[in-house]
Amino acid sequence: MAGLGTDLVKARNLLSEGSLVAIPTETVYGLAGNALNVDAVASIFATKKRPSFDPLILHTDSLGKVSGFVLEVPALAKKLADKFWPGPLTILFKKKSLIPDLVTSGLDTVAVRIPNHPLTLNLLKSIDFPLAAPSANPFGYVSPTTPQHVQQQLGESIPYILDGGDCEVGVESTIISFEHEQPTVLRMGGLAIESIEEVLGKVQVQAYSSSAPAAPGMLKSHYAPGKSFVLIDSAEAFTFPENDQFAVLVFDQLIPSVPEESQYMLAPGGDVREAAKGLFGMIRMLDAKEEVKEIIALKVPEKGLGRAVNDRLRRASATE
Ligand code: TXA
Ligand code: MG
């Protein structure tokens, strides 16, 4: 079992000696290591069983520090950073050579984010290196949004989990690239596209693809081995599956024809942010229920964080 607590000195000491620490962020928990220490970065990949072609995000606490890791900060990127950092936004920059190639899987860009969690911001302020941190789950599984999720899956492999409570946003950060001066969203996430467009005007959004992901790590999820996961557009599209051991994930309204005890509501208040916050916990819960053999999810409204929720549901239901 990993230690669990709020001891920042302990976390800093472990990270300084090359060990890994799970850290809270507003999106999901991260599995953090010193990004400038290649051995620490290698153990992140090993601990997650993550393929080395899937690059990591750097976490730091100020735009000043970001300048130390990247060749330049384009004007539009600066505008977004000023407005949304700290926050659920990851920006791609051309990297400086001090960032190890292992962090970026050999790419010449590096993903950077200033997370918005008081404990982790204090930790980042106290260290003189950036933290490389993917989500703290085994590769292919849904991201952890509580310290208990991390403990259950990685507790035997890491020494310490910084306990920052439940994640407020619940889905991973939105990733944006400024290649060729063209803002392109590569992953929909915790910052709504609408909010980005208020600052930049219309942006391109890389369409969902299960086989040719824009961000190298954007592959389908295999979080529920042995269970079938089906995504449908609306309650009207629901038909009873052959096997009656199913669960239905609904947004804010029950389907009248389906027994209430088979239905799980993501957002009783009808807010897409509520759905985002509870999504991964709900999926874990259903995954753990032996009596549930099939999960049928209904799309949530395609606006705000609902787009990120639908994206994760699509990945979960992808069969190839
Ligand atoms: O909210 C988050 O972003 C969380 C917390 C811990 O910060 N982190 C997270 O990391 O979700 P991870 O490793 O699970 O997802 C990072 C994604 C991957 O899909 C990866 O392919 C993409 O970011 N990525 C990283 N560097 C990239 C780069 N240089 N170019 C394109 N995609 C990149
Ligand atoms: Mg991840």
GROMACS .gro file of C-alpha atoms and ligand atoms in nm:
model
  354
    1MET     CA    1   0.000   0.000   0.000
    2ALA     CA    2   0.118   0.350  -0.080
    3GLY     CA    3   0.131   0.608   0.197
    4LEU     CA    4  -0.157   0.854   0.175
    5GLY     CA    5  -0.146   1.206   0.314
    6THR     CA    6  -0.082   1.574   0.259
    7ASP     CA    7   0.287   1.582   0.350
    8LEU     CA    8   0.445   1.811   0.089
    9VAL     CA    9   0.797   1.771   0.230
   10LYS     CA   10   0.772   1.396   0.194
   11ALA     CA   11   0.638   1.431  -0.160
   12ARG     CA   12   0.916   1.673  -0.253
   13ASN     CA   13   1.188   1.450  -0.106
   14LEU     CA   14   1.060   1.142  -0.287
   15LEU     CA   15   1.041   1.329  -0.618
   16SER     CA   16   1.388   1.480  -0.570
   17GLU     CA   17   1.539   1.134  -0.528
   18GLY     CA   18   1.371   1.007  -0.847
   19SER     CA   19   1.072   0.827  -0.692
   20LEU     CA   20   0.715   0.866  -0.814
   21VAL     CA   21   0.429   1.033  -0.626
   22ALA     CA   22   0.061   1.045  -0.723
   23ILE     CA   23  -0.060   1.405  -0.724
   24PRO     CA   24  -0.408   1.555  -0.719
   25THR     CA   25  -0.514   1.797  -0.990
   26GLU     CA   26  -0.851   1.951  -1.067
   27THR     CA   27  -0.894   1.713  -1.363
   28VAL     CA   28  -0.768   1.368  -1.257
   29TYR     CA   29  -0.486   1.231  -1.039
   30GLY     CA   30  -0.142   1.225  -1.202
   31LEU     CA   31   0.149   0.984  -1.161
   32ALA     CA   32   0.433   1.232  -1.119
   33GLY     CA   33   0.809   1.209  -1.151
   34ASN     CA   34   1.096   1.452  -1.210
   35ALA     CA   35   1.070   1.524  -1.584
   36LEU     CA   36   1.440   1.603  -1.610
   37ASN     CA   37   1.543   1.268  -1.460
   38VAL     CA   38   1.530   1.004  -1.733
   39ASP     CA   39   1.519   0.716  -1.483
   40ALA     CA   40   1.219   0.869  -1.309
   41VAL     CA   41   1.046   0.919  -1.646
   42ALA     CA   42   1.123   0.561  -1.744
   43SER     CA   43   0.966   0.435  -1.424
   44ILE     CA   44   0.648   0.630  -1.501
   45PHE     CA   45   0.614   0.436  -1.827
   46ALA     CA   46   0.698   0.107  -1.653
   47THR     CA   47   0.458   0.163  -1.362
   48LYS     CA   48   0.168   0.243  -1.597
   49LYS     CA   49   0.271  -0.024  -1.851
   50ARG     CA   50   0.244   0.261  -2.097
   51PRO     CA   51   0.399   0.225  -2.443
   52SER     CA   52   0.688   0.465  -2.492
   53PHE     CA   53   0.529   0.618  -2.806
   54ASP     CA   54   0.272   0.794  -2.586
   55PRO     CA   55   0.424   1.124  -2.461
   56LEU     CA   56   0.374   1.280  -2.118
   57ILE     CA   57   0.250   1.621  -2.000
   58LEU     CA   58   0.483   1.852  -1.805
   59HIS     CA   59   0.334   2.017  -1.499
   60THR     CA   60   0.469   2.338  -1.353
   61ASP     CA   61   0.343   2.642  -1.163
   62SER     CA   62   0.426   2.956  -1.364
   63LEU     CA   63   0.454   3.087  -1.717
   64GLY     CA   64   0.804   3.204  -1.625
   65LYS     CA   65   0.911   2.845  -1.562
   66VAL     CA   66   0.741   2.733  -1.887
   67SER     CA   67   0.973   2.964  -2.081
   68GLY     CA   68   1.264   2.762  -1.948
   69PHE     CA   69   1.135   2.444  -2.114
   70VAL     CA   70   1.009   2.569  -2.451
   71LEU     CA   71   1.161   2.752  -2.748
   72GLU     CA   72   0.886   3.010  -2.773
   73VAL     CA   73   0.542   3.092  -2.643
   74PRO     CA   74   0.326   3.197  -2.941
   75ALA     CA   75   0.112   3.506  -2.878
   76LEU     CA   76  -0.216   3.315  -2.901
   77ALA     CA   77  -0.090   3.051  -2.661
   78LYS     CA   78   0.008   3.324  -2.416
   79LYS     CA   79  -0.339   3.470  -2.441
   80LEU     CA   80  -0.498   3.137  -2.353
   81ALA     CA   81  -0.247   3.067  -2.076
   82ASP     CA   82  -0.308   3.409  -1.919
   83LYS     CA   83  -0.678   3.344  -1.916
   84PHE     CA   84  -0.701   2.975  -1.822
   85TRP     CA   85  -0.389   2.880  -1.623
   86PRO     CA   86  -0.389   2.742  -1.365
   87GLY     CA   87  -0.660   2.523  -1.515
   88PRO     CA   88  -0.765   2.219  -1.719
   89LEU     CA   89  -0.576   2.322  -2.033
   90THR     CA   90  -0.264   2.165  -2.186
   91ILE     CA   91  -0.070   2.355  -2.453
   92LEU     CA   92   0.183   2.209  -2.696
   93PHE     CA   93   0.507   2.404  -2.751
   94LYS     CA   94   0.832   2.343  -2.938
   95LYS     CA   95   1.057   2.196  -2.674
   96LYS     CA   96   1.404   2.292  -2.555
   97SER     CA   97   1.664   2.017  -2.554
   98LEU     CA   98   1.679   1.997  -2.175
   99ILE     CA   99   1.346   1.814  -2.185
  100PRO     CA  100   1.437   1.447  -2.233
  101ASP     CA  101   1.316   1.285  -2.555
  102LEU     CA  102   1.158   1.009  -2.349
  103VAL     CA  103   0.909   1.263  -2.208
  104THR     CA  104   0.791   1.361  -2.556
  105SER     CA  105   0.836   1.020  -2.722
  106GLY     CA  106   1.085   1.181  -2.957
  107LEU     CA  107   0.850   1.455  -3.077
  108ASP     CA  108   0.983   1.810  -3.104
  109THR     CA  109   0.682   1.943  -2.914
  110VAL     CA  110   0.616   1.918  -2.543
  111ALA     CA  111   0.278   1.931  -2.370
  112VAL     CA  112   0.264   2.167  -2.071
  113ARG     CA  113   0.006   2.253  -1.813
  114ILE     CA  114  -0.030   2.450  -1.489
  115PRO     CA  115  -0.283   2.250  -1.288
  116ASN     CA  116  -0.528   2.419  -1.056
  117HIS     CA  117  -0.501   2.237  -0.725
  118PRO     CA  118  -0.367   2.417  -0.416
  119LEU     CA  119  -0.169   2.122  -0.281
  120THR     CA  120  -0.003   2.044  -0.614
  121LEU     CA  121   0.064   2.411  -0.689
  122ASN     CA  122   0.244   2.439  -0.355
  123LEU     CA  123   0.443   2.127  -0.435
  124LEU     CA  124   0.537   2.263  -0.780
  125LYS     CA  125   0.646   2.594  -0.626
  126SER     CA  126   0.879   2.410  -0.391
  127ILE     CA  127   1.075   2.221  -0.658
  128ASP     CA  128   1.311   2.340  -0.929
  129PHE     CA  129   1.216   2.079  -1.189
  130PRO     CA  130   0.891   2.019  -1.380
  131LEU     CA  131   0.683   1.709  -1.310
  132ALA     CA  132   0.601   1.470  -1.589
  133ALA     CA  133   0.261   1.327  -1.501
  134PRO     CA  134   0.026   1.111  -1.702
  135SER     CA  135  -0.303   1.010  -1.543
  136ALA     CA  136  -0.234   0.773  -1.251
  137ASN     CA  137  -0.400   0.462  -1.398
  138PRO     CA  138  -0.266   0.154  -1.571
  139PHE     CA  139  -0.249   0.216  -1.948
  140GLY     CA  140  -0.588   0.179  -2.116
  141TYR     CA  141  -0.797   0.218  -1.802
  142VAL     CA  142  -1.006   0.523  -1.711
  143SER     CA  143  -0.832   0.798  -1.516
  144PRO     CA  144  -0.852   0.814  -1.134
  145THR     CA  145  -1.053   1.093  -0.976
  146THR     CA  146  -1.003   1.000  -0.610
  147PRO     CA  147  -0.694   0.893  -0.409
  148GLN     CA  148  -0.868   0.559  -0.350
  149HIS     CA  149  -0.881   0.493  -0.725
  150VAL     CA  150  -0.504   0.541  -0.735
  151GLN     CA  151  -0.449   0.324  -0.428
  152GLN     CA  152  -0.655   0.039  -0.577
  153GLN     CA  153  -0.457   0.020  -0.898
  154LEU     CA  154  -0.110   0.156  -0.830
  155GLY     CA  155  -0.087   0.137  -0.451
  156GLU     CA  156   0.156  -0.155  -0.465
  157SER     CA  157   0.387   0.019  -0.711
  158ILE     CA  158   0.436   0.369  -0.570
  159PRO     CA  159   0.546   0.498  -0.228
  160TYR     CA  160   0.313   0.793  -0.177
  161ILE     CA  161  -0.019   0.946  -0.283
  162LEU     CA  162  -0.074   1.312  -0.210
  163ASP     CA  163  -0.432   1.327  -0.091
  164GLY     CA  164  -0.613   1.623  -0.245
  165GLY     CA  165  -0.963   1.478  -0.219
  166ASP     CA  166  -1.199   1.425  -0.512
  167CYS     CA  167  -1.111   1.591  -0.843
  168GLU     CA  168  -1.339   1.884  -0.915
  169VAL     CA  169  -1.349   1.858  -1.296
  170GLY     CA  170  -1.327   1.481  -1.342
  171VAL     CA  171  -1.211   1.455  -1.705
  172GLU     CA  172  -0.858   1.515  -1.833
  173SER     CA  173  -0.737   1.852  -1.959
  174THR     CA  174  -0.820   1.993  -2.301
  175ILE     CA  175  -0.512   1.972  -2.525
  176ILE     CA  176  -0.446   2.243  -2.784
  177SER     CA  177  -0.174   2.280  -3.044
  178PHE     CA  178  -0.065   2.597  -3.226
  179GLU     CA  179   0.123   2.428  -3.507
  180HIS     CA  180   0.138   2.648  -3.820
  181GLU     CA  181  -0.028   2.924  -3.611
  182GLN     CA  182  -0.351   2.727  -3.633
  183PRO     CA  183  -0.512   2.655  -3.297
  184THR     CA  184  -0.626   2.292  -3.302
  185VAL     CA  185  -0.785   2.106  -3.015
  186LEU     CA  186  -0.638   1.756  -3.004
  187ARG     CA  187  -0.828   1.630  -2.702
  188MET     CA  188  -1.155   1.760  -2.569
  189GLY     CA  189  -1.137   1.788  -2.194
  190GLY     CA  190  -1.199   1.988  -1.882
  191LEU     CA  191  -1.192   2.329  -2.050
  192ALA     CA  192  -1.492   2.374  -2.280
  193ILE     CA  193  -1.421   2.453  -2.646
  194GLU     CA  194  -1.675   2.736  -2.612
  195SER     CA  195  -1.453   2.901  -2.348
  196ILE     CA  196  -1.147   2.873  -2.574
  197GLU     CA  197  -1.341   3.018  -2.868
  198GLU     CA  198  -1.441   3.320  -2.660
  199VAL     CA  199  -1.071   3.407  -2.654
  200LEU     CA  200  -0.944   3.282  -2.991
  201GLY     CA  201  -1.248   3.274  -3.215
  202LYS     CA  202  -1.328   2.954  -3.403
  203VAL     CA  203  -1.077   2.675  -3.346
  204GLN     CA  204  -1.031   2.349  -3.527
  205VAL     CA  205  -1.126   2.036  -3.337
  206GLN     CA  206  -0.960   1.714  -3.435
  207ALA     CA  207  -1.244   1.470  -3.494
  208TYR     CA  208  -1.263   1.161  -3.277
  209SER     CA  209  -1.085   0.865  -3.426
  210SER     CA  210  -1.025   0.530  -3.263
  211SER     CA  211  -0.756   0.423  -3.504
  212ALA     CA  212  -0.558   0.733  -3.607
  213PRO     CA  213  -0.537   0.949  -3.298
  214ALA     CA  214  -0.409   1.307  -3.326
  215ALA     CA  215  -0.250   1.300  -2.984
  216PRO     CA  216  -0.051   0.977  -2.994
  217GLY     CA  217  -0.210   0.849  -2.675
  218MET     CA  218  -0.568   0.903  -2.781
  219LEU     CA  219  -0.648   0.541  -2.835
  220LYS     CA  220  -0.961   0.357  -2.742
  221SER     CA  221  -1.006   0.252  -2.382
  222HIS     CA  222  -1.019  -0.108  -2.263
  223TYR     CA  223  -1.124  -0.031  -1.913
  224ALA     CA  224  -1.385  -0.300  -1.876
  225PRO     CA  225  -1.241  -0.628  -1.995
  226GLY     CA  226  -1.510  -0.880  -2.066
  227LYS     CA  227  -1.795  -0.631  -2.054
  228SER     CA  228  -1.963  -0.492  -2.355
  229PHE     CA  229  -2.002  -0.116  -2.365
  230VAL     CA  230  -2.255   0.035  -2.602
  231LEU     CA  231  -2.314   0.405  -2.667
  232ILE     CA  232  -2.653   0.517  -2.797
  233ASP     CA  233  -2.777   0.859  -2.904
  234SER     CA  234  -3.088   0.887  -2.692
  235ALA     CA  235  -3.351   0.702  -2.491
  236GLU     CA  236  -3.549   0.644  -2.813
  237ALA     CA  237  -3.264   0.432  -2.945
  238PHE     CA  238  -3.271   0.201  -2.642
  239THR     CA  239  -3.363  -0.162  -2.702
  240PHE     CA  240  -3.343  -0.435  -2.438
  241PRO     CA  241  -3.027  -0.642  -2.477
  242GLU     CA  242  -3.054  -1.022  -2.485
  243ASN     CA  243  -2.876  -1.061  -2.155
  244ASP     CA  244  -3.076  -0.897  -1.877
  245GLN     CA  245  -2.763  -0.829  -1.669
  246PHE     CA  246  -2.718  -0.478  -1.801
  247ALA     CA  247  -2.681  -0.128  -1.661
  248VAL     CA  248  -2.785   0.193  -1.832
  249LEU     CA  249  -2.593   0.515  -1.781
  250VAL     CA  250  -2.834   0.805  -1.826
  251PHE     CA  251  -2.782   1.181  -1.810
  252ASP     CA  252  -3.062   1.343  -1.608
  253GLN     CA  253  -3.370   1.138  -1.686
  254LEU     CA  254  -3.465   0.776  -1.635
  255ILE     CA  255  -3.591   0.572  -1.929
  256PRO     CA  256  -3.953   0.489  -1.836
  257SER     CA  257  -3.952   0.136  -1.979
  258VAL     CA  258  -3.635   0.027  -1.796
  259PRO     CA  259  -3.631  -0.088  -1.432
  260GLU     CA  260  -3.504   0.192  -1.214
  261GLU     CA  261  -3.250  -0.027  -1.037
  262SER     CA  262  -3.068  -0.088  -1.366
  263GLN     CA  263  -3.024   0.282  -1.433
  264TYR     CA  264  -2.745   0.508  -1.313
  265MET     CA  265  -2.782   0.882  -1.343
  266LEU     CA  266  -2.476   1.093  -1.418
  267ALA     CA  267  -2.626   1.434  -1.354
  268PRO     CA  268  -2.953   1.453  -1.159
  269GLY     CA  269  -2.917   1.833  -1.171
  270GLY     CA  270  -2.892   1.831  -1.552
  271ASP     CA  271  -2.547   1.994  -1.556
  272VAL     CA  272  -2.285   1.857  -1.797
  273ARG     CA  273  -2.014   1.953  -1.546
  274GLU     CA  274  -2.174   1.723  -1.293
  275ALA     CA  275  -2.167   1.442  -1.552
  276ALA     CA  276  -1.795   1.505  -1.616
  277LYS     CA  277  -1.713   1.502  -1.247
  278GLY     CA  278  -1.888   1.173  -1.179
  279LEU     CA  279  -1.820   0.990  -1.507
  280PHE     CA  280  -1.504   0.791  -1.428
  281GLY     CA  281  -1.615   0.700  -1.075
  282MET     CA  282  -1.941   0.569  -1.219
  283ILE     CA  283  -1.761   0.364  -1.484
  284ARG     CA  284  -1.531   0.214  -1.218
  285MET     CA  285  -1.830   0.129  -1.002
  286LEU     CA  286  -2.012  -0.047  -1.286
  287ASP     CA  287  -1.693  -0.222  -1.391
  288ALA     CA  288  -1.660  -0.365  -1.039
  289LYS     CA  289  -2.018  -0.499  -1.031
  290GLU     CA  290  -1.998  -0.862  -1.124
  291GLU     CA  291  -2.368  -0.888  -1.200
  292VAL     CA  292  -2.336  -0.621  -1.472
  293LYS     CA  293  -2.230  -0.777  -1.802
  294GLU     CA  294  -2.323  -0.499  -2.040
  295ILE     CA  295  -2.316  -0.121  -2.001
  296ILE     CA  296  -2.536   0.091  -2.223
  297ALA     CA  297  -2.459   0.461  -2.209
  298LEU     CA  298  -2.672   0.743  -2.344
  299LYS     CA  299  -2.497   1.044  -2.493
  300VAL     CA  300  -2.511   1.356  -2.281
  301PRO     CA  301  -2.585   1.700  -2.433
  302GLU     CA  302  -2.306   1.786  -2.680
  303LYS     CA  303  -2.214   2.122  -2.525
  304GLY     CA  304  -1.956   2.246  -2.275
  305LEU     CA  305  -1.793   1.957  -2.089
  306GLY     CA  306  -2.059   1.730  -2.237
  307ARG     CA  307  -1.839   1.707  -2.545
  308ALA     CA  308  -1.554   1.564  -2.339
  309VAL     CA  309  -1.793   1.324  -2.167
  310ASN     CA  310  -1.927   1.199  -2.503
  311ASP     CA  311  -1.571   1.166  -2.630
  312ARG     CA  312  -1.476   0.940  -2.336
  313LEU     CA  313  -1.795   0.737  -2.381
  314ARG     CA  314  -1.712   0.693  -2.750
  315ARG     CA  315  -1.363   0.572  -2.665
  316ALA     CA  316  -1.502   0.333  -2.406
  317SER     CA  317  -1.739   0.186  -2.662
  318ALA     CA  318  -1.487   0.167  -2.947
  319THR     CA  319  -1.438  -0.190  -3.057
  320GLU     CA  320  -1.124  -0.138  -3.258
  321TXA     O1  321  -0.567   1.642  -1.708
  321TXA     C1  322  -0.466   1.589  -1.755
  321TXA     O2  323  -0.418   1.624  -1.865
  321TXA     C2  324  -0.401   1.478  -1.673
  321TXA     C3  325  -0.348   1.539  -1.543
  321TXA     C4  326  -0.269   1.441  -1.460
  321TXA     O3  327  -0.272   1.653  -1.573
  321TXA     N1  328  -0.297   1.415  -1.748
  321TXA     C5  329  -0.322   1.331  -1.851
  321TXA     O4  330  -0.209   1.275  -1.904
  321TXA     O5  331  -0.434   1.307  -1.892
  321TXA     P1  332  -0.211   1.149  -2.001
  321TXA     O6  333  -0.069   1.112  -2.016
  321TXA     O7  334  -0.303   1.046  -1.950
  321TXA     O8  335  -0.261   1.207  -2.136
  321TXA     C6  336  -0.177   1.295  -2.205
  321TXA     C7  337  -0.212   1.300  -2.350
  321TXA     C8  338  -0.178   1.173  -2.423
  321TXA     O9  339  -0.287   1.135  -2.501
  321TXA     C9  340  -0.060   1.214  -2.510
  321TXA    O10  341  -0.059   1.144  -2.630
  321TXA    C10  342  -0.084   1.361  -2.531
  321TXA    O11  343  -0.135   1.404  -2.408
  321TXA     N2  344   0.042   1.433  -2.558
  321TXA    C11  345   0.144   1.455  -2.474
  321TXA     N3  346   0.245   1.517  -2.536
  321TXA    C12  347   0.206   1.536  -2.663
  321TXA    C13  348   0.266   1.595  -2.779
  321TXA     N4  349   0.389   1.647  -2.774
  321TXA     N5  350   0.196   1.596  -2.895
  321TXA    C14  351   0.071   1.544  -2.901
  321TXA     N6  352   0.009   1.486  -2.794
  321TXA    C15  353   0.075   1.482  -2.678
  322MG      MG  354  -0.428   0.895  -1.940
   0.00000   0.00000   0.00000
